[in-house]
mmCIF file of C-alpha atoms in Angstrom:
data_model
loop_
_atom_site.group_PDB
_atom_site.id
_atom_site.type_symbol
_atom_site.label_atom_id
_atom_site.label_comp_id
_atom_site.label_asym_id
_atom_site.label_seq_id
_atom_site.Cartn_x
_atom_site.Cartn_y
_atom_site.Cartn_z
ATOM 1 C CA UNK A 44 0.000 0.000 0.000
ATOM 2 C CA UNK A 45 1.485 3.213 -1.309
ATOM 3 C CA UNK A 46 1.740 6.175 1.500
ATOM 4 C CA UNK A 47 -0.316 9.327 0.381
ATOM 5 C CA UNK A 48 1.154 12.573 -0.325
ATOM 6 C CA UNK A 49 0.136 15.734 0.536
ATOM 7 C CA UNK A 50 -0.012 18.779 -2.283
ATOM 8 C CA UNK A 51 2.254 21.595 -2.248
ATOM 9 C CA UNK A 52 0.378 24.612 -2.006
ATOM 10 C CA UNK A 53 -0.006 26.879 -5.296
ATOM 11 C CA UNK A 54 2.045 29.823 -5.623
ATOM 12 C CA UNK A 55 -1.064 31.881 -4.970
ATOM 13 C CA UNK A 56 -2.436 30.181 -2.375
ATOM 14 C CA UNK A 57 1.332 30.860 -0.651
ATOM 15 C CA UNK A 58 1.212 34.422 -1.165
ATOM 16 C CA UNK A 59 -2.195 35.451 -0.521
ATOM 17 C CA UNK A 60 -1.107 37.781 2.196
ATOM 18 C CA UNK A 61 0.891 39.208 0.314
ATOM 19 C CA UNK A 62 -0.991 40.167 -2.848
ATOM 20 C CA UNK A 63 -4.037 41.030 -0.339
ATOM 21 C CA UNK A 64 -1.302 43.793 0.842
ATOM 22 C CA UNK A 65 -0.378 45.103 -2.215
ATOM 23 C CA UNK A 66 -4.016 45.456 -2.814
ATOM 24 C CA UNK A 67 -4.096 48.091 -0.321
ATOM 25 C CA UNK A 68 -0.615 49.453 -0.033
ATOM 26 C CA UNK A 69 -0.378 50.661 -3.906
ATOM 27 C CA UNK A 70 -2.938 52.578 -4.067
ATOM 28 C CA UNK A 71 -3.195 53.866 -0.856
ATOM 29 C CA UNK A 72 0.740 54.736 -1.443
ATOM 30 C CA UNK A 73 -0.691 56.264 -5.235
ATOM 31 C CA UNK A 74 -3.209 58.706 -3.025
ATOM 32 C CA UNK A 75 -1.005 59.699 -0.711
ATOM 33 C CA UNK A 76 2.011 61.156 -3.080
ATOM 34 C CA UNK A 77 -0.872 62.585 -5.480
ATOM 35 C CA UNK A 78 -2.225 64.189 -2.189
ATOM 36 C CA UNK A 79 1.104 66.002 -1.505
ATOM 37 C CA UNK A 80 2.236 66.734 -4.986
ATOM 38 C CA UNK A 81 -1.218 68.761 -4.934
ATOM 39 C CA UNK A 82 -1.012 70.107 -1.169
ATOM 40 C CA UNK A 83 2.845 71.816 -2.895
ATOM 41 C CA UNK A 84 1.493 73.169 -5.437
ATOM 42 C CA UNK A 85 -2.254 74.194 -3.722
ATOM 43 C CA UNK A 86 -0.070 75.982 -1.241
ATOM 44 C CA UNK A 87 2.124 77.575 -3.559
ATOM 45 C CA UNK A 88 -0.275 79.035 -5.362
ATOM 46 C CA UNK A 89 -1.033 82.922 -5.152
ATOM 47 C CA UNK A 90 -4.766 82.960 -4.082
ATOM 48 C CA UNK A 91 -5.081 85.548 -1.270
ATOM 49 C CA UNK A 92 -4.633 88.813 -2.213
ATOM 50 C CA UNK A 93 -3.608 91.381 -0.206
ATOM 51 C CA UNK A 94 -5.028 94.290 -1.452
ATOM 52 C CA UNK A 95 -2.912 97.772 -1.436
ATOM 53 C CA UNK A 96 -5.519 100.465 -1.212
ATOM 54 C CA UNK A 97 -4.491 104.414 -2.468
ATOM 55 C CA UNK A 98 -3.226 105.334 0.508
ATOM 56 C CA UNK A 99 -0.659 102.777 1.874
ATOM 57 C CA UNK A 100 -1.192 99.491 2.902
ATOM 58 C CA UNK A 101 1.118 98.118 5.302
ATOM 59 C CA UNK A 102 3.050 94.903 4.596
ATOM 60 C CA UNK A 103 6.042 92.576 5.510
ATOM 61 C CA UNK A 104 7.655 95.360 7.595
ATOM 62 C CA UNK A 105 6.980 98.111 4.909
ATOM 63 C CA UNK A 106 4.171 100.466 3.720
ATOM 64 C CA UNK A 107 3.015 99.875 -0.128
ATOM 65 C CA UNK A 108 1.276 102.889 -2.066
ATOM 66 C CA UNK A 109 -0.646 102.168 -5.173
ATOM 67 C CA UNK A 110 0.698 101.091 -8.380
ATOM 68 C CA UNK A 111 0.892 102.723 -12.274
ATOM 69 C CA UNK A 112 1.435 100.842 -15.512
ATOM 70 C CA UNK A 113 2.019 101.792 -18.787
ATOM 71 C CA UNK A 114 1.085 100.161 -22.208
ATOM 72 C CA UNK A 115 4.264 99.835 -25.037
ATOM 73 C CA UNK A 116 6.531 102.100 -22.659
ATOM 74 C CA UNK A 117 9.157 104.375 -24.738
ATOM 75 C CA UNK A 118 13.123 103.173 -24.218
ATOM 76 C CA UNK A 119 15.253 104.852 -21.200
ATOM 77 C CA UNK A 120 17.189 105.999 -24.172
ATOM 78 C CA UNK A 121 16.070 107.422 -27.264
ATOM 79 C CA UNK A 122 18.898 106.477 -29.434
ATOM 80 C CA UNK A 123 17.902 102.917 -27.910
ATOM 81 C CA UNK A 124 16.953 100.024 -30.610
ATOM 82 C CA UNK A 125 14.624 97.541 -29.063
ATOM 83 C CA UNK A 126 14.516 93.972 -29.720
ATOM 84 C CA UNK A 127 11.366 92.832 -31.522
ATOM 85 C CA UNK A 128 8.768 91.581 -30.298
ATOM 86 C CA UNK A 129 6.805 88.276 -30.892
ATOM 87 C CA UNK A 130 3.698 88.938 -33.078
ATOM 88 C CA UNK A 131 0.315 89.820 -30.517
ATOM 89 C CA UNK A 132 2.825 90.778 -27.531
ATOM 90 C CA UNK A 133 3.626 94.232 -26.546
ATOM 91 C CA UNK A 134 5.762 95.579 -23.378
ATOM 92 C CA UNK A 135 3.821 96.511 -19.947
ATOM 93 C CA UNK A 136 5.981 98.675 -17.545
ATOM 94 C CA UNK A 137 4.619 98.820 -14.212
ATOM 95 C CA UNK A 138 6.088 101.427 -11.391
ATOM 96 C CA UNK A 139 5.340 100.802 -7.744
ATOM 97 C CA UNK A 140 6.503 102.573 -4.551
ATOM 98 C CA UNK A 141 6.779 101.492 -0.891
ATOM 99 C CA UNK A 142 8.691 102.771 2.451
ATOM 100 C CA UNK A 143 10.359 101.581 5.370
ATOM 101 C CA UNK A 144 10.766 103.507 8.134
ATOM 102 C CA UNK A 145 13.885 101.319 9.375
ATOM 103 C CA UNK A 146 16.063 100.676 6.857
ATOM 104 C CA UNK A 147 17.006 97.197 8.207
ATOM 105 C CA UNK A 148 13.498 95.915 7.391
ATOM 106 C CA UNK A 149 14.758 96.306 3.689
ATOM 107 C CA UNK A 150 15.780 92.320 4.171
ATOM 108 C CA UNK A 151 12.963 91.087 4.749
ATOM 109 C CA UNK A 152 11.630 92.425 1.620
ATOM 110 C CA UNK A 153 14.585 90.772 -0.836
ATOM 111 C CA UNK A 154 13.259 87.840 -2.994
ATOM 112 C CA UNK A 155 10.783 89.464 -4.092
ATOM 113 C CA UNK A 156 8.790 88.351 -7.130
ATOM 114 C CA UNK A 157 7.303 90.842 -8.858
ATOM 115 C CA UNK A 158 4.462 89.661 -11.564
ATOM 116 C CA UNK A 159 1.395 90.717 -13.790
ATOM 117 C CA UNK A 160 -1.670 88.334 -13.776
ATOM 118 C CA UNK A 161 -4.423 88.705 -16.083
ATOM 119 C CA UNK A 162 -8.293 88.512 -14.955
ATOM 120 C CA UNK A 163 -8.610 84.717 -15.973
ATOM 121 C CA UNK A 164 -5.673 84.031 -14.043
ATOM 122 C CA UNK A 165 -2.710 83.992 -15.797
ATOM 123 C CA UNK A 166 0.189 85.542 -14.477
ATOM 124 C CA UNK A 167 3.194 86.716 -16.161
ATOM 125 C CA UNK A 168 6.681 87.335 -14.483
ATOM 126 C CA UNK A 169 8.998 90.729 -15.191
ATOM 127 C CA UNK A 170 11.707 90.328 -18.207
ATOM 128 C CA UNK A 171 14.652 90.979 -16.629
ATOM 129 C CA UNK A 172 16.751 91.733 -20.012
ATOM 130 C CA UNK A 173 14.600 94.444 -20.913
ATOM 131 C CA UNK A 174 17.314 96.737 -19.570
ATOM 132 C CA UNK A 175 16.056 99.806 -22.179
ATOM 133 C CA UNK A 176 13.076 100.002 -20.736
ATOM 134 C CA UNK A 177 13.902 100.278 -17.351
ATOM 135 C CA UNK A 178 14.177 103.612 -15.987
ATOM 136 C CA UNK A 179 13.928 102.787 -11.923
ATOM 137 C CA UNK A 180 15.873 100.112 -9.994
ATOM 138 C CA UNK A 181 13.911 96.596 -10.001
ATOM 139 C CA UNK A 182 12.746 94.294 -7.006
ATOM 140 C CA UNK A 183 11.866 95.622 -3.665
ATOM 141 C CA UNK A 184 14.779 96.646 -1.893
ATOM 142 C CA UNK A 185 15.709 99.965 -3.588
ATOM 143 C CA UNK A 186 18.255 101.246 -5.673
ATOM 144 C CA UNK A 187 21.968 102.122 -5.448
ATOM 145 C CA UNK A 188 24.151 102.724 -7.869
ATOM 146 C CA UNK A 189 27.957 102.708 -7.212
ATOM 147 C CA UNK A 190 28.367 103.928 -10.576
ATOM 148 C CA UNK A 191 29.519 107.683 -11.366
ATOM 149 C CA UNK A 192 26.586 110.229 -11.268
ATOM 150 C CA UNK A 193 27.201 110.821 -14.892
ATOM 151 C CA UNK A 194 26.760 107.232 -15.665
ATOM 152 C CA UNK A 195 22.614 107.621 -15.642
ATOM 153 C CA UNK A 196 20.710 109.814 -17.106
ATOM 154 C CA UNK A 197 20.069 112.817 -14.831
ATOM 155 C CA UNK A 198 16.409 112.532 -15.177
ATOM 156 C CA UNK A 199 16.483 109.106 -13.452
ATOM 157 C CA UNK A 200 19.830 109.103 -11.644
ATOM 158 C CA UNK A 201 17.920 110.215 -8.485
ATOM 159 C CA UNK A 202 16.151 107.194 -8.189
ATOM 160 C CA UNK A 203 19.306 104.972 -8.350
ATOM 161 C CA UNK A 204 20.467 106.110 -4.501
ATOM 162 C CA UNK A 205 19.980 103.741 -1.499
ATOM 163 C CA UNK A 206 16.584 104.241 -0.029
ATOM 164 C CA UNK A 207 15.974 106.190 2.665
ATOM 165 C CA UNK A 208 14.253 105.638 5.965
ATOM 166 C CA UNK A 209 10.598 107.396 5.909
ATOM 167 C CA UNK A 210 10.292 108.352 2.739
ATOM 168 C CA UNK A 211 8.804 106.259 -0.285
ATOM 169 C CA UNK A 212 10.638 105.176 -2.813
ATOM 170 C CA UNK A 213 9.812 103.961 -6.370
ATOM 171 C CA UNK A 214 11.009 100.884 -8.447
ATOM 172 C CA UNK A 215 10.166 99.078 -11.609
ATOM 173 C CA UNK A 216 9.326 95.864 -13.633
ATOM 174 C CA UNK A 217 8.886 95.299 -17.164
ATOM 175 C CA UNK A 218 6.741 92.541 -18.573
ATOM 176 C CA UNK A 219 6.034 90.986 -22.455
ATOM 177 C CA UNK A 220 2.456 89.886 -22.473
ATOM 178 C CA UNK A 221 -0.207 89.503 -25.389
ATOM 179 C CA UNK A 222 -1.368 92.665 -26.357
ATOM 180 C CA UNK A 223 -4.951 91.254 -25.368
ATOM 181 C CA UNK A 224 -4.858 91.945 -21.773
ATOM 182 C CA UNK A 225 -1.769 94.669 -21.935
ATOM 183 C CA UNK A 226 -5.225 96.949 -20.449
ATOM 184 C CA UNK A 227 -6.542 94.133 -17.714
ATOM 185 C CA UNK A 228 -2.781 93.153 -16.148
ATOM 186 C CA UNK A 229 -2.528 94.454 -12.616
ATOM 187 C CA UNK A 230 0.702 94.099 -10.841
ATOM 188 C CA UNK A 231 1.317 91.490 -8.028
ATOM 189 C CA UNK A 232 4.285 90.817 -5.727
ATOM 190 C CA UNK A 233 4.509 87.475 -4.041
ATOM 191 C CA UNK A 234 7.308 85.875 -1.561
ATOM 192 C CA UNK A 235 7.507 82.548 -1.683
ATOM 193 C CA UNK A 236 7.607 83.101 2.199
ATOM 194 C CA UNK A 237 4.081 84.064 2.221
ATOM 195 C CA UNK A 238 2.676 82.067 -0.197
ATOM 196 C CA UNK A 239 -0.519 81.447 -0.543
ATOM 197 C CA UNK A 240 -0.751 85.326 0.206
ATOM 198 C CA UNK A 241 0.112 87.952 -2.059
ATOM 199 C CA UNK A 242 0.383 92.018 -2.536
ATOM 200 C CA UNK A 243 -2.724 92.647 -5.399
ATOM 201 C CA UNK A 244 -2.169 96.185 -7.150
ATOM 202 C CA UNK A 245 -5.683 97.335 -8.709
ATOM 203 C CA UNK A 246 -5.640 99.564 -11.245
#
């Protein structure tokens, strides 16, 4: 009489466990990187404004006054040549002026991001190589200019000085946009210290 044998058990039936984890670890492990991939971005998105009324708003250790913007700005320089321009765009220059009233607060204002965003939404950021065009010092920390006086033009050299404490002082940004919404662009400044929040300039 031949002894029975017992049958291995099938690959499956071996790792049941397992599988039945994967089941549950995969996706939950799916959810959980889509959830922070969109929690980054959700928070780094500029969605609260911080509006900057006519008078002075205050800010991150500063006081912000209302901003101006002009449509296809002339050059610094009238002998300048622009570079052209891709077909439907057209240069926005936008001028906006704050004060400190402690000049050491100035470094909490550096990285600075200064933008123009569009009613729908979209935003554009400044052109930093449109140097012809820029007649004030850019970001938010004020000017100085080690250069000679008579490196400047005299009608802007004043603005090229190291800020002083108390009294407002103005700077610059120069955007390409579609000439669409050149009229609807308001300016907006944004830390990426404060996101969500951000400064909102109507116009």
């Amino acid at each position: 009489m031949s002894s029975a044998r017992r049958a291995r058990p099938g690959w499956l039936r071996k790792n049941t466990a397992a599988l039945l984890s994967l089941v549950i670890t995969v996706p939950l492990a799916g959810w959980w990187t889509t959830r922070s991939d969109y929690k980054s971005w959700y928070d780094a998105e500029p969605r609260d404004a911080v509006t900057v009324a006519a008078g002075g708003t205050s800010y991150k250790d500063a006081t912000w006054f209302a901003a101006s913007v002009e449509t296809d700005p002339t050059p610094v320089r009238a002998s300048a040549v622009p570079s052209p321009l891709p077909d439907g765009t057209t240069r926005v220059r936008a001028y906006f002026r704050l004060q400190v009233d402690d000049l050491k607060k100035l470094e909490s204002l550096s990285g600075c991001q200064v933008h123009l965003r569009a009613p729908d939404g979209r935003i554009w950021d400044d052109s930093i190589l449109e140097d012809e065009f820029q007649d004030r010092p850019t970001g938010c920390t004020g000017g100085y200019d080690e250069k000679p006086a008579s490196y400047r033009d005299p009608r802007i050299a004043p603005y090229f000085l190291k800020p002083s404490a108390g009294k407002p002082f103005e700077a610059v940004a120069v955007f390409i946009v579609p000439a669409s919404v050149a009229s609807s662009v308001e300016l907006t400044i944004t830390w990426a210290t404060t996101l969500p929040e951000f400064l909102a300039f109507p116009r």
